[in-house]
Structures are given as C-alpha cells and as structure tokens.
Coordinates of C-alpha atoms in Angstrom, one line a residue:
Chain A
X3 CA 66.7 -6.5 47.3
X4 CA 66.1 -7.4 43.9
X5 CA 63.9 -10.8 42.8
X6 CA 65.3 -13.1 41.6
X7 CA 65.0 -13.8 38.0
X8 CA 62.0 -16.2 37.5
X9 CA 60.2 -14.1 40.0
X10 CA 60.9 -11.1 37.6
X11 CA 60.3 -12.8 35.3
X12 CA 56.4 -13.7 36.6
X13 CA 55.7 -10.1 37.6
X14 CA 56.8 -9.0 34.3
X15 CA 54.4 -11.8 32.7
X16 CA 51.8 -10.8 35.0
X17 CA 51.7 -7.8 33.8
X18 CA 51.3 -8.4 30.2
X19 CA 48.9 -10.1 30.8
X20 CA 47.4 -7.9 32.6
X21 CA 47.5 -5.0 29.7
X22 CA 46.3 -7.8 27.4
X23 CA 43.2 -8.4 29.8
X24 CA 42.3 -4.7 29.4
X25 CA 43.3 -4.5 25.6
X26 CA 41.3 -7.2 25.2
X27 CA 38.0 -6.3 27.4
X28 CA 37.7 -2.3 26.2
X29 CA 38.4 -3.7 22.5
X30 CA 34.5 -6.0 23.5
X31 CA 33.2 -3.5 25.5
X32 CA 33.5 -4.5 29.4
X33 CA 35.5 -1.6 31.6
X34 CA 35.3 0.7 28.6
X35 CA 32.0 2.6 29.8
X36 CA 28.6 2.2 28.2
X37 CA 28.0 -0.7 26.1
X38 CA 26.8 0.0 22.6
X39 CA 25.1 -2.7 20.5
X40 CA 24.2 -2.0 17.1
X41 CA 20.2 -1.9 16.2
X42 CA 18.6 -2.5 12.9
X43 CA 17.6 0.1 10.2
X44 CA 14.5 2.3 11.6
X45 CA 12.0 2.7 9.6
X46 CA 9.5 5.0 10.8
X47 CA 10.9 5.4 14.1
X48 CA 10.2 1.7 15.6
X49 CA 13.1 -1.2 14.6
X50 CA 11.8 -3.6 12.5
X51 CA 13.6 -6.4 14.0
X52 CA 12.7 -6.0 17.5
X53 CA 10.5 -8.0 19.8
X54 CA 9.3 -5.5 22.1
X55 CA 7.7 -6.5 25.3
X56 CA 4.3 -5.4 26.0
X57 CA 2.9 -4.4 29.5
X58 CA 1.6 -6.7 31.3
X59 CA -0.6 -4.3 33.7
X60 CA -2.8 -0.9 33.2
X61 CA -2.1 2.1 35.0
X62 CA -5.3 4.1 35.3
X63 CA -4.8 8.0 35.2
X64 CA -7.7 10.3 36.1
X65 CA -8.0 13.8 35.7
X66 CA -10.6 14.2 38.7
X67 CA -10.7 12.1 41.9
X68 CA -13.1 9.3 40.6
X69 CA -17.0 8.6 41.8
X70 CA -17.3 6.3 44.6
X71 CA -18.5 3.8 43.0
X72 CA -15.8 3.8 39.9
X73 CA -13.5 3.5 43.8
X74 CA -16.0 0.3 44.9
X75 CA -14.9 -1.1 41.2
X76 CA -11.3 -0.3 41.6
X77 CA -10.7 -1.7 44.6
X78 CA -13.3 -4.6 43.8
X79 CA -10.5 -5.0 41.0
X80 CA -7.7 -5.0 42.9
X81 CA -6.4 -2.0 41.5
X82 CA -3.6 -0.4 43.6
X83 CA -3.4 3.8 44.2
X84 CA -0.2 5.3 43.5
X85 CA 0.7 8.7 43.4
X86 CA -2.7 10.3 45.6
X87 CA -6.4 9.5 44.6
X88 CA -5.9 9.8 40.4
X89 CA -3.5 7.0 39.8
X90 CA -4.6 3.5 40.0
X91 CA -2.6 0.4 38.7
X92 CA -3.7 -3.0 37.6
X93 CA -0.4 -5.1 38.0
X94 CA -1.7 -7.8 36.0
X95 CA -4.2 -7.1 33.3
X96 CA -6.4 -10.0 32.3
X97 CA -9.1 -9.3 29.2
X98 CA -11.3 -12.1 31.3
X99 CA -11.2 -10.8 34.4
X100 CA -15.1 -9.4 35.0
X101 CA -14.3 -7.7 37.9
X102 CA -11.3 -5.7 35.9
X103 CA -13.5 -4.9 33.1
X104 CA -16.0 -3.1 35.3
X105 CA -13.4 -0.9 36.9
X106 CA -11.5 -0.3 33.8
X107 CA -15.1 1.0 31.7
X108 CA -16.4 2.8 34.7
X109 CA -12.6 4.9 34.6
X110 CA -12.7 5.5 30.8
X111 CA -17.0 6.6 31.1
X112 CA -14.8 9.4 33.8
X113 CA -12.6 10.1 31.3
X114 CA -9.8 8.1 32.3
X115 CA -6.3 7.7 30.6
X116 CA -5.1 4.3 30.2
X117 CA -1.4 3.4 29.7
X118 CA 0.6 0.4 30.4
X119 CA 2.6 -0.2 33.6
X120 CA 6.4 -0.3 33.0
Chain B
X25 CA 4.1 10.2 21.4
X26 CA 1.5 7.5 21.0
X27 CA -2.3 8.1 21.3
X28 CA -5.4 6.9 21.0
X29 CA -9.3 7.1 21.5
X30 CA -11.9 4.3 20.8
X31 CA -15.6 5.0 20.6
X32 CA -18.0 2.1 21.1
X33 CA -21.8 2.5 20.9
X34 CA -24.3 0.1 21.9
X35 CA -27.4 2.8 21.9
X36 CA -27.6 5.8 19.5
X37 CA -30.3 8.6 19.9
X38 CA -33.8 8.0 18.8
X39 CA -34.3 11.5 18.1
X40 CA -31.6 11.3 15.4
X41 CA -32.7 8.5 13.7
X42 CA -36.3 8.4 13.3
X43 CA -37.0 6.6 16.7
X44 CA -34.6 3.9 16.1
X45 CA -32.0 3.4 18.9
X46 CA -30.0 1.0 16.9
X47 CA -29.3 -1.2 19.9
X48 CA -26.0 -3.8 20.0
X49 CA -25.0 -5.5 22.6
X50 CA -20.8 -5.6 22.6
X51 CA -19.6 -1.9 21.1
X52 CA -18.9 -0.7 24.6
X53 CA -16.9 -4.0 25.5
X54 CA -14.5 -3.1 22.3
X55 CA -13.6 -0.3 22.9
X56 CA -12.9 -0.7 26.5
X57 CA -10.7 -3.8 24.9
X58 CA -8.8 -1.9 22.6
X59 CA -8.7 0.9 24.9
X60 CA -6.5 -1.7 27.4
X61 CA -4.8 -3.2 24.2
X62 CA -3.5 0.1 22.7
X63 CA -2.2 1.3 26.7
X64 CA -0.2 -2.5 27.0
X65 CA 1.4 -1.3 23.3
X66 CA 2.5 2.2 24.6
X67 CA 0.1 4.2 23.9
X68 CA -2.1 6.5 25.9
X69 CA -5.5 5.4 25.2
X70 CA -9.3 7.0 26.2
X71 CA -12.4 5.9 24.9
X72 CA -15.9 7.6 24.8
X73 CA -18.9 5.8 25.2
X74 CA -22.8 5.6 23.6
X75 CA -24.6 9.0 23.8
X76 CA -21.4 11.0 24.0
X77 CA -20.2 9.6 21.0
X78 CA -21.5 12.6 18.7
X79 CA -20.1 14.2 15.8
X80 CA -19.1 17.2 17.4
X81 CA -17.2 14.9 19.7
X82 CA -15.3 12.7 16.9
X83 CA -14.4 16.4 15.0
X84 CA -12.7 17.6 18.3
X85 CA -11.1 14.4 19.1
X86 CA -9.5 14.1 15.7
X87 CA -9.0 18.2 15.7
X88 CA -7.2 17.7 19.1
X89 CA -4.9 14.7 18.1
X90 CA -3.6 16.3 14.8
X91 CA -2.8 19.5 16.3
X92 CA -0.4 18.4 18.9
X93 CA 1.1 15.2 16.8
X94 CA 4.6 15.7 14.9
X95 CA 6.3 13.4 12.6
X96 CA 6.8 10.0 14.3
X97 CA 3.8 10.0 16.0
X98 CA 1.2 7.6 15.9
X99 CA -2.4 8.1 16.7
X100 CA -5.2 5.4 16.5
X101 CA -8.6 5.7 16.6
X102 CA -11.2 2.7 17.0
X103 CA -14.9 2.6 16.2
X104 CA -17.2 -0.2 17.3
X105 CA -20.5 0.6 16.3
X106 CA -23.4 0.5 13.6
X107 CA -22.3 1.5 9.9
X108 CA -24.6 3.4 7.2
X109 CA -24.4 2.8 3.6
X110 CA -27.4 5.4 1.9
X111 CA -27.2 6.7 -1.8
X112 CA -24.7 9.2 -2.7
X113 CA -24.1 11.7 -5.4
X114 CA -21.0 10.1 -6.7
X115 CA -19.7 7.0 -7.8
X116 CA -20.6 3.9 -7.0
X117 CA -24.2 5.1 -5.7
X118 CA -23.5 4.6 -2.2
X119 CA -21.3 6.2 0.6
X120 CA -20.5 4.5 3.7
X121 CA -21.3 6.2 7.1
X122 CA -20.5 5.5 10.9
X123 CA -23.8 6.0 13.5
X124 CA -22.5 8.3 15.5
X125 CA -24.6 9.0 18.9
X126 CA -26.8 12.4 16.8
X127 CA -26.3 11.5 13.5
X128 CA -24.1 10.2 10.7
X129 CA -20.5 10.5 10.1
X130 CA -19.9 10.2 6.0
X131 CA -16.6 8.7 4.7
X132 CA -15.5 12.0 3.3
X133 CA -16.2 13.8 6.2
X134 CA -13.7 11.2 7.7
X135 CA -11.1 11.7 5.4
X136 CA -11.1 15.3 5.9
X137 CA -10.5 14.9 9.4
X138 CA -7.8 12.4 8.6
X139 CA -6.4 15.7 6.6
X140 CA -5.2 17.3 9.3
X141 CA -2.7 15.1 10.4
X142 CA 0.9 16.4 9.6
X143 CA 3.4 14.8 7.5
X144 CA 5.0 12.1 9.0
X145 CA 2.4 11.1 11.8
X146 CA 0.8 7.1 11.5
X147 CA -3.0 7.1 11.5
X148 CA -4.5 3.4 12.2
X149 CA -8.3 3.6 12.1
X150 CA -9.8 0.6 12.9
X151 CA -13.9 0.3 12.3
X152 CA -15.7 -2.9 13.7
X153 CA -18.9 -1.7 11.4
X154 CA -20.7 -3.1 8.9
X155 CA -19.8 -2.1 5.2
X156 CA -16.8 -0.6 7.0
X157 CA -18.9 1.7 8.3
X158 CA -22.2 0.8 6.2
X159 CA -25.1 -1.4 7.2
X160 CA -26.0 -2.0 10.3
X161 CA -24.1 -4.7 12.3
X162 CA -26.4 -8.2 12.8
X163 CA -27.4 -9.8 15.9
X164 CA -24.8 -12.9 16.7
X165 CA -25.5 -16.1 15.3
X166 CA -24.3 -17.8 18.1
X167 CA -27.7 -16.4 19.9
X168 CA -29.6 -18.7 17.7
X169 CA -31.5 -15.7 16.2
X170 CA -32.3 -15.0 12.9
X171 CA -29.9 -12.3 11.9
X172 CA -32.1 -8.8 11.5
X173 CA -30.4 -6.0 10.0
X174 CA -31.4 -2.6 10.9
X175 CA -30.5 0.1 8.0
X176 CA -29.2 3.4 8.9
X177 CA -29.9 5.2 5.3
X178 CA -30.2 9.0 6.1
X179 CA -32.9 9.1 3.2
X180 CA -35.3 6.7 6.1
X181 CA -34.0 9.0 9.1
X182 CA -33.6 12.4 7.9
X183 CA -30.2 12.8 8.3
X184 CA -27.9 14.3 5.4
X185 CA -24.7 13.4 5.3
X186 CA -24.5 12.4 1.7
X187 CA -25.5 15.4 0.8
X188 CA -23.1 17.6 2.6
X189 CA -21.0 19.5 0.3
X190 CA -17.7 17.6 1.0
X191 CA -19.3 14.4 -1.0
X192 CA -19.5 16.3 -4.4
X193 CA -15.9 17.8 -3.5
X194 CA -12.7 15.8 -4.9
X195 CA -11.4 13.6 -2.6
X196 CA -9.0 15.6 -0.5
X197 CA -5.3 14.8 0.1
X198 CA -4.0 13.0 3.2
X199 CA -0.1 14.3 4.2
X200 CA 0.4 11.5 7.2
X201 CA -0.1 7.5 6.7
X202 CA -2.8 6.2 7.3
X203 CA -3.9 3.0 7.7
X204 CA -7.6 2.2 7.8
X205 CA -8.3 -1.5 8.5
X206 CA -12.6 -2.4 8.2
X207 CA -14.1 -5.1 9.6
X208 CA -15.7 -6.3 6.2
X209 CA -16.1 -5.2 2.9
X210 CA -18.6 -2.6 1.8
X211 CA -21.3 -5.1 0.5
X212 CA -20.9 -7.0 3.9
X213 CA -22.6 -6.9 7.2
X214 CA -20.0 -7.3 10.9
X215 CA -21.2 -9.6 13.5
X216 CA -21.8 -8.5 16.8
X217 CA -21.5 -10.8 19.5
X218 CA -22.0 -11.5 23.3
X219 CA -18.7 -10.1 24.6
X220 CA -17.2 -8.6 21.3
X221 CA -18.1 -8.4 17.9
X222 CA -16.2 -10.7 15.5
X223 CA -13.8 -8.5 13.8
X224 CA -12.5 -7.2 17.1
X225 CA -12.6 -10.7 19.4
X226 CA -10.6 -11.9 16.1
X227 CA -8.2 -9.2 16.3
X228 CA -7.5 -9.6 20.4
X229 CA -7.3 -13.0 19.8
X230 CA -4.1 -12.6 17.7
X231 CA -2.6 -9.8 20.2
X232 CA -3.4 -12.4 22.8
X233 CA -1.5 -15.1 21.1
X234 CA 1.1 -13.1 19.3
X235 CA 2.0 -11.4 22.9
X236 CA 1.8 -13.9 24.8
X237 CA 4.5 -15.9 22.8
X238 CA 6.2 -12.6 22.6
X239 CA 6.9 -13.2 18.8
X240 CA 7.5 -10.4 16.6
X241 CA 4.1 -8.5 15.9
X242 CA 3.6 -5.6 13.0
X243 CA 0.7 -4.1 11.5
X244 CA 1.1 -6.6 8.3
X245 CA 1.0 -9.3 10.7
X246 CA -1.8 -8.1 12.7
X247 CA -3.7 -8.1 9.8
X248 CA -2.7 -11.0 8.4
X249 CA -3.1 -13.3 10.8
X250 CA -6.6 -10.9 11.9
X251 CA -7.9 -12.3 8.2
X252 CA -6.7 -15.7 8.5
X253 CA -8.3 -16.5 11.8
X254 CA -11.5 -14.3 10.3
X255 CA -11.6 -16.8 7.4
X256 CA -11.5 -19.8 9.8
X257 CA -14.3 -18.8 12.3
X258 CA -16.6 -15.9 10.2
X259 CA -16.4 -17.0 6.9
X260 CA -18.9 -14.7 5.9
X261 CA -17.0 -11.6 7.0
X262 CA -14.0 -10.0 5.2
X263 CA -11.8 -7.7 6.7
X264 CA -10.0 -4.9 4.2
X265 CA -6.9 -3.3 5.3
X266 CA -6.6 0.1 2.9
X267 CA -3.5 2.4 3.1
X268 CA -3.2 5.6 2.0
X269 CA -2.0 9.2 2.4
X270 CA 1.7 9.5 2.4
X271 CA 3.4 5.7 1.5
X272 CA 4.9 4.3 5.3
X273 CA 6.4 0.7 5.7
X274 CA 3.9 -0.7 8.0
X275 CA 5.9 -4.3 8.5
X276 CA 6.8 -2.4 11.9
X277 CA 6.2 -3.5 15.5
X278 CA 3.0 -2.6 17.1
X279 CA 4.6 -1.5 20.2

C-alpha cells in the first residue's frame, strides 16, 4: 500500500538528512576511520609545540636477579615485580621519598636500567 | 632511542691522586637524581658510581653510546663530581679536567669522545663540577664551614692529562649536537651540598616545578629558568650552557 504523501514525504526528508548526517560527520572526521590531527613542524624529531607528559613512576630493569638486600630495599620501597625477578616498578616516584632513594641507588650500583612507567 | 648514563663520585682513589680521596658528600645523590629524571623524560638511564667511575669506564661508555646511536637520537651524560683546572700547553694556561675515580679526564680528551657521535645524534652533557670541570667543588655553606677547596692540578698529583698529545692537537670536529651545560664558569668553584649540589638541586627544582604544572619544558627553558633560580639562591655560581658541533634548535621538549 503506498504512504500517504506527508508520510513520503517524512521518509524521504529523513533520509536527507540522513546522507547530510554522514556528509557532514566523515567531512570532520567521526565514522570516517582514524582521526588525523595535524602536528606542528618537527624539528629534530620532537614537536616544539607539544606538552608532553612525563612519567610519573620508575620501572627498574635488571640484567641479573638483584642482591638480597637491593630485594629488602625494593620491597622496603614499595616497589612492585613485574615480568619474573628483573623488573620492578615504582608507580609513583617521589625525589623525597628516603626509602625510594635507597632502593633506586642500590639497583643502579647493580647495574640497573631505569625508565619511566607508561 | 633515548639514553643516558650519569657518574657521581663522592670518593676518588688515593693512589691516583697523591693520597687525597677528594671526599664530597652529594655526587652519588645526583646522579641517582638525574638518573630517575632522564627515565620520567623517556630515556633509559644508568649511572655508575665512586671507584667504578674510571677513565676506562667513561671511554667505553661514550664508545658504546656513539656506536649504536643514529640520527635523531639523543644521549646524555651527567657528571657530579670534583673538577681539575692544572696548566696547559695551550691557550689560556689552563685546561679543565673531571676527577675521574684513577685519574683525570682533560677537556680535549672529552671532546674527542664527543667525536664519535654520528651526524644527527643530540649530546647534552651536563657537569655539576667546579670550573666546569675545574677546581675542586667546596664544602656547603649551609654547614657553617669555612669553604676549603681542594685542588686537583695533575702537576701536585702526578697525573698527566695536560700533557697528553690530544692537548697540543687542533681541536677536533664534532658531527652530532652537542650541548654541554657547566655548573659554573671556569674561574668558579660549584657547591656541594647535603642532598645535592647546587647546580643540580637548582636544575630538579625547575623539572619539579615545570612538570608538575605540565607547562611546556625545552632545553632553552631548562636552562633558562636553571640560571635564573641559580642567580636567586647561589649568587656566586654561574651556570654556562655551550653549544656546539653540528648547529640543532634546542627550543625542543625535553621529553
């Protein structure tokens, strides 16, 4: 049975509006895949216009399982293992903190590598 | 690729330096700091302590680092520790030196090192050390000590770095960037202090503040806000920032 006008005419609007919805969304960059945002000129590989975040925690990377007392320091620290016996993480690093200063000196003297947590 | 290693020494061998062990009290605690600094900003970051601090050491360090860095690299080294400043051969009269654990490190010696770094690769070398690597750092003044400088001349201690062969040699170019940012200038003494010496609790102090308001933070304005807050607290104390080798724009972000 065929609609009446002024409901043809409503799916038919419906539907324009519909395109213009997706015209309008891809043309910004919602439904269209990825979305790209432009970045200031590099300059020597970093953007120069960019606050980047720093880590806020240590994650402490050691070729050997460390001494048992570098372990006393780490856990006196509150340092977390991840990843077996060579990877310990500081979630929150605080340069005051005594007890994290101890355990991060004691994992460099054992040749420890220190990068920040993501 | 980001890396880094920071040598702090509180003790240096007698043996090397005519008995005296050139004892400080917060080298160690600085390079631990900019060790956790430097790993926050990206990078992966060692440090080597007192004793083990020896020339052979730095030369393989620095070897190590230029040989696996490319372009866009950036590697850092840190040094928190007694300077020398004994005659020289060439112009001015005097050539600065850093105490390594067994002996002296000369300036040119440095800069050869620096050498091998490819094209393209950032150096930042950062000395907390009097004369940038001169004198002998004081005691603090906040101990309520009269300050007593120790000098580290080679021509009191037997060593010889100013007369290796590279100090009469022409100054030798650099490919990468380098950076070298001193805690002083050469006719000045750096402050040590109870938990870190001056130049480098002045330059966590910014990081601190800078990161913690997460504003924008370069090299420039490490430095520049490193000298101001220098100026403030340690009037005394100068820091230079020197750049050289291959010309970089360092008004980028530290991380």
């Amino acid at each position: 049975m065929t609609p009446e006008p002024t409901v043809r005419h409503l799916i038919v609007l419906r539907f324009i509006a519909l395109a213009l919805l997706v015209i309008v969304t891809s043309a910004i960059g919602f439904g269209s895949g990825c979305k790209t945002q432009t970045t200031a000129p590099v300059v020597g590989g970093a953007t120069t216009n960019a606050v980047r975040a720093w880590a806020t925690g240590l994650v402490l990377t050691f070729s050997a399982p460390p001494t048992s007392r570098t372990l006393e320091l780490l856990s006196a620290a509150g340092a977390q293992t991840r990843d077996g016996e060579l990877v310990f993480v500081l979630e929150r690093y605080d340069r005051s903190n005594a007890a994290q200063n101890d355990a991060i000196e004691a994992a460099l003297r054992e040749g420890a590598t220190l990068t920040g947590t993501p | 690729m980001k890396q880094s290693i920071h040598f702090g020494l509180n003790v240096v061998d007698p043996d090397a330096y005519g008995g005296w062990n050139g004892w400080l009290n917060a080298c160690v605690n600085d390079a631990r700091d900019m060790a956790s600094l430097c790993a926050r900003a990206g990078y992966q970051a060692r440090a080597v302590f007192n004793l083990d601090v020896t020339r052979e050491r730095a030369r393989s360090e620095l070897q190590s680092a230029a040989a696996s860095l490319v372009a866009h690299d950036t590697f850092l080294l840190s040094y928190s520790g007694h300077g020398g400043r004994p005659p020289a051969w060439t112009w001015p009269g005097y050539t600065e030196t850093l105490c390594l654990a067994d002996g002296e490190l000369a300036d040119t010696a440095l800069r050869e090192m620096l050498a091998a770094f490819a094209p393209g690769v950032r150096v930042i070398v950062i000395l907390d050390s009097c004369h940038s690597g001169g004198m002998s750092r004081t005691t603090s003044l906040i101990r309520a000590k009269p300050a007593f400088v120790k000098s580290a001349s080679p021509v009191v201690v037997g060593g010889c770095a100013v007369r290796a062969p590279s100090d009469l040699a022409p100054v030798v170019e650099v490919p990468a960037s380098v950076l070298m940012w001193s805690a002083c200038t050469a006719e000045e003494t750096a402050l040590d202090g109870d938990v870190n010496g001056a130049f480098t609790a002045s330059m966590l102090h910014v990081a601190d503040l800078r990161t913690m308001l997460a504003q924008p933070f370069t090299w420039e304005t490490w430095v520049e806000m490193t000298q101001a807050h220098m100026a403030k607290f340690f009037p005394a104390q100068h820091p230079v920032a020197n750049r050289y080798g291959a010309e970089s724009d360092w008004n980028i972000e530290i991380a």
